[in-house]
PDB file of C-alpha atoms in Angstrom:
ATOM      1  CA  MET A 202     -14.279  20.582  12.360  1.00 71.00           C
ATOM      2  CA  GLU A 203     -15.249  22.049  15.701  1.00 90.00           C
ATOM      3  CA  MET A 204     -14.393  20.527  19.087  1.00 92.00           C
ATOM      4  CA  MET A 205     -18.036  19.631  19.857  1.00 93.00           C
ATOM      5  CA  LYS A 206     -18.513  17.861  16.508  1.00 94.00           C
ATOM      6  CA  ALA A 207     -15.261  15.950  16.967  1.00 95.00           C
ATOM      7  CA  THR A 208     -16.340  14.929  20.462  1.00 95.00           C
ATOM      8  CA  GLN A 209     -19.683  13.668  19.142  1.00 96.00           C
ATOM      9  CA  SER A 210     -17.975  11.707  16.370  1.00 97.00           C
ATOM     10  CA  LEU A 211     -15.432  10.153  18.698  1.00 97.00           C
ATOM     11  CA  ALA A 212     -18.141   9.243  21.219  1.00 97.00           C
ATOM     12  CA  ALA A 213     -20.086   7.481  18.457  1.00 97.00           C
ATOM     13  CA  LEU A 214     -16.994   5.534  17.436  1.00 97.00           C
ATOM     14  CA  GLY A 215     -16.196   4.752  21.082  1.00 97.00           C
ATOM     15  CA  HIS A 216     -18.379   1.631  21.079  1.00 97.00           C
ATOM     16  CA  ALA A 217     -16.969  -1.609  19.639  1.00 97.00           C
ATOM     17  CA  SER A 218     -20.055  -2.415  17.542  1.00 97.00           C
ATOM     18  CA  ARG A 219     -20.309   1.102  16.093  1.00 98.00           C
ATOM     19  CA  LEU A 220     -16.608   1.125  15.282  1.00 98.00           C
ATOM     20  CA  ALA A 221     -16.975  -2.253  13.540  1.00 98.00           C
ATOM     21  CA  ILE A 222     -19.984  -0.974  11.563  1.00 98.00           C
ATOM     22  CA  PHE A 223     -18.124   2.167  10.532  1.00 98.00           C
ATOM     23  CA  ARG A 224     -15.064   0.164   9.462  1.00 97.00           C
ATOM     24  CA  GLU A 225     -17.286  -2.145   7.369  1.00 97.00           C
ATOM     25  CA  LEU A 226     -18.789   0.880   5.652  1.00 98.00           C
ATOM     26  CA  VAL A 227     -15.375   2.446   5.035  1.00 97.00           C
ATOM     27  CA  GLN A 228     -14.175  -0.820   3.498  1.00 97.00           C
ATOM     28  CA  ALA A 229     -17.312  -0.990   1.337  1.00 96.00           C
ATOM     29  CA  GLY A 230     -16.429   2.348  -0.244  1.00 96.00           C
ATOM     30  CA  PRO A 231     -18.873   4.856  -1.744  1.00 96.00           C
ATOM     31  CA  GLY A 232     -21.390   2.159  -2.689  1.00 96.00           C
ATOM     32  CA  GLY A 233     -21.980   1.303   0.955  1.00 97.00           C
ATOM     33  CA  ARG A 234     -23.784  -1.775   2.223  1.00 97.00           C
ATOM     34  CA  MET A 235     -27.357  -2.765   2.837  1.00 96.00           C
ATOM     35  CA  ALA A 236     -28.417  -2.981   6.477  1.00 96.00           C
ATOM     36  CA  GLY A 237     -29.057  -6.717   6.175  1.00 94.00           C
ATOM     37  CA  GLU A 238     -25.547  -7.277   4.820  1.00 95.00           C
ATOM     38  CA  LEU A 239     -24.092  -5.376   7.767  1.00 97.00           C
ATOM     39  CA  ALA A 240     -26.159  -7.373  10.251  1.00 96.00           C
ATOM     40  CA  GLN A 241     -25.004 -10.629   8.722  1.00 96.00           C
ATOM     41  CA  ALA A 242     -21.346  -9.611   8.406  1.00 96.00           C
ATOM     42  CA  LEU A 243     -21.181  -8.464  12.026  1.00 96.00           C
ATOM     43  CA  SER A 244     -23.591 -11.018  13.526  1.00 96.00           C
ATOM     44  CA  LEU A 245     -25.759  -8.270  14.998  1.00 96.00           C
ATOM     45  CA  PRO A 246     -29.517  -8.533  15.563  1.00 96.00           C
ATOM     46  CA  GLY A 247     -31.517  -6.081  13.453  1.00 93.00           C
ATOM     47  CA  ALA A 248     -32.698  -3.971  16.390  1.00 95.00           C
ATOM     48  CA  THR A 249     -29.166  -3.656  17.761  1.00 96.00           C
ATOM     49  CA  LEU A 250     -27.781  -2.735  14.354  1.00 96.00           C
ATOM     50  CA  SER A 251     -30.539  -0.176  13.865  1.00 96.00           C
ATOM     51  CA  PHE A 252     -29.703   1.486  17.189  1.00 97.00           C
ATOM     52  CA  HIS A 253     -26.003   1.740  16.317  1.00 97.00           C
ATOM     53  CA  LEU A 254     -26.696   2.994  12.791  1.00 97.00           C
ATOM     54  CA  LYS A 255     -28.900   5.720  14.261  1.00 97.00           C
ATOM     55  CA  GLU A 256     -26.084   6.827  16.569  1.00 97.00           C
ATOM     56  CA  LEU A 257     -23.540   6.923  13.743  1.00 98.00           C
ATOM     57  CA  ALA A 258     -25.959   8.865  11.533  1.00 97.00           C
ATOM     58  CA  ALA A 259     -26.681  11.363  14.336  1.00 96.00           C
ATOM     59  CA  ALA A 260     -22.931  11.941  14.646  1.00 96.00           C
ATOM     60  CA  GLY A 261     -22.791  12.640  10.905  1.00 96.00           C
ATOM     61  CA  LEU A 262     -20.436   9.738  10.181  1.00 98.00           C
ATOM     62  CA  ILE A 263     -22.772   7.738   7.939  1.00 98.00           C
ATOM     63  CA  GLN A 264     -25.719   8.321   5.639  1.00 97.00           C
ATOM     64  CA  GLY A 265     -28.615   6.046   4.808  1.00 96.00           C
ATOM     65  CA  GLU A 266     -30.492   5.917   1.510  1.00 96.00           C
ATOM     66  CA  ALA A 267     -33.812   4.141   1.130  1.00 95.00           C
ATOM     67  CA  ARG A 268     -33.941   1.594  -1.660  1.00 92.00           C
ATOM     68  CA  GLY A 269     -37.464   0.330  -1.688  1.00 93.00           C
ATOM     69  CA  ARG A 270     -38.107  -1.393   1.627  1.00 93.00           C
ATOM     70  CA  TYR A 271     -34.407  -1.542   2.459  1.00 93.00           C
ATOM     71  CA  VAL A 272     -31.781   1.014   3.443  1.00 95.00           C
ATOM     72  CA  ASN A 273     -28.276   1.246   2.064  1.00 97.00           C
ATOM     73  CA  TYR A 274     -25.720   2.849   4.378  1.00 98.00           C
ATOM     74  CA  ARG A 275     -22.414   4.400   3.470  1.00 97.00           C
ATOM     75  CA  ALA A 276     -19.649   6.160   5.339  1.00 98.00           C
ATOM     76  CA  ASP A 277     -19.493   9.928   5.017  1.00 97.00           C
ATOM     77  CA  PHE A 278     -15.900  10.169   3.853  1.00 97.00           C
ATOM     78  CA  ALA A 279     -15.831  13.965   4.111  1.00 96.00           C
ATOM     79  CA  ALA A 280     -16.804  13.704   7.795  1.00 96.00           C
ATOM     80  CA  MET A 281     -14.226  10.965   8.374  1.00 96.00           C
ATOM     81  CA  ASN A 282     -11.482  13.002   6.712  1.00 94.00           C
ATOM     82  CA  GLY A 283     -12.550  16.077   8.678  1.00 94.00           C
ATOM     83  CA  LEU A 284     -12.186  14.142  11.924  1.00 95.00           C
ATOM     84  CA  ILE A 285      -8.766  12.836  10.903  1.00 91.00           C
ATOM     85  CA  GLU A 286      -7.706  16.355   9.950  1.00 89.00           C
ATOM     86  CA  PHE A 287      -8.955  17.688  13.291  1.00 91.00           C
ATOM     87  CA  LEU A 288      -7.038  15.005  15.195  1.00 89.00           C
ATOM     88  CA  THR A 289      -3.803  15.542  13.288  1.00 84.00           C
ATOM     89  CA  ARG A 290      -3.930  19.330  12.966  1.00 82.00           C
ATOM     90  CA  ASN A 291      -0.568  20.765  13.991  1.00 79.00           C
ATOM     91  CA  CYS A 292       0.783  17.302  14.726  1.00 79.00           C
ATOM     92  CA  CYS A 293       4.555  17.400  15.184  1.00 78.00           C
ATOM     93  CA  GLY A 294       4.425  21.181  14.994  1.00 76.00           C
ATOM     94  CA  GLY A 295       2.762  21.070  11.579  1.00 67.00           C
ATOM     95  CA  ASP A 296       5.377  18.868   9.861  1.00 67.00           C
ATOM     96  CA  THR A 297       2.921  17.073   7.562  1.00 63.00           C
ATOM     97  CA  GLU A 298       5.587  14.872   5.966  1.00 69.00           C
ATOM     98  CA  VAL A 299       6.245  13.216   9.309  1.00 68.00           C
ATOM     99  CA  CYS A 300       2.833  13.264  10.910  1.00 68.00           C
ATOM    100  CA  ALA A 301       0.174  13.183   8.192  1.00 61.00           C
ATOM    101  CA  PRO A 302      -2.240  10.230   8.136  1.00 59.00           C
ATOM    102  CA  GLY A 303      -0.338   7.273   6.748  1.00 61.00           C
ATOM    103  CA  ALA A 304       3.063   8.519   7.900  1.00 61.00           C
ATOM    104  CA  GLN A 305       5.076   5.972   9.835  1.00 57.00           C
ATOM    105  CA  ARG A 306       5.276   7.926  13.077  1.00 56.00           C
ATOM    106  CA  CYS A 307       6.122  11.255  14.580  1.00 55.00           C
ATOM    107  CA  SER A 308       9.742  10.748  15.521  1.00 52.00           C
ATOM    108  CA  PRO A 309      11.867  13.098  17.584  1.00 54.00           C
ATOM    109  CA  ALA A 310      14.358  15.300  15.798  1.00 53.00           C
ATOM    110  CA  PRO A 311      17.759  13.660  15.421  1.00 54.00           C
ATOM    111  CA  ALA A 312      20.295  14.591  18.077  1.00 54.00           C
ATOM    112  CA  SER A 313      22.959  16.955  16.861  1.00 52.00           C
ATOM    113  CA  ALA A 314      26.478  15.621  16.631  1.00 51.00           C
ATOM    114  CA  ALA A 315      28.862  17.077  19.190  1.00 49.00           C
TER     115      ALA A 315
END
């Protein structure tokens, strides 16, 4: 992932409603959720939800698929994983056991005994 793409993705996620929408879609898994379900789950008016979905789609974080008159949205997991990889690249000097996503924390090296 390039710096500009990462910046666009992070900017899209930098709004509380868009972050909540994205988290809902991540939790829904590959099947995604219908727009109406998202609106109800997050108590968002349709127009507001539509605006935020458009921003997330423009950032490449979600995809929408028409199903008749309705649209089903799902997280783009490849884009999400690309952003996580970009953010954690070379974390802790590249020690992936310590700093990979899901690791407890990047802890300092133990002090040598004198």
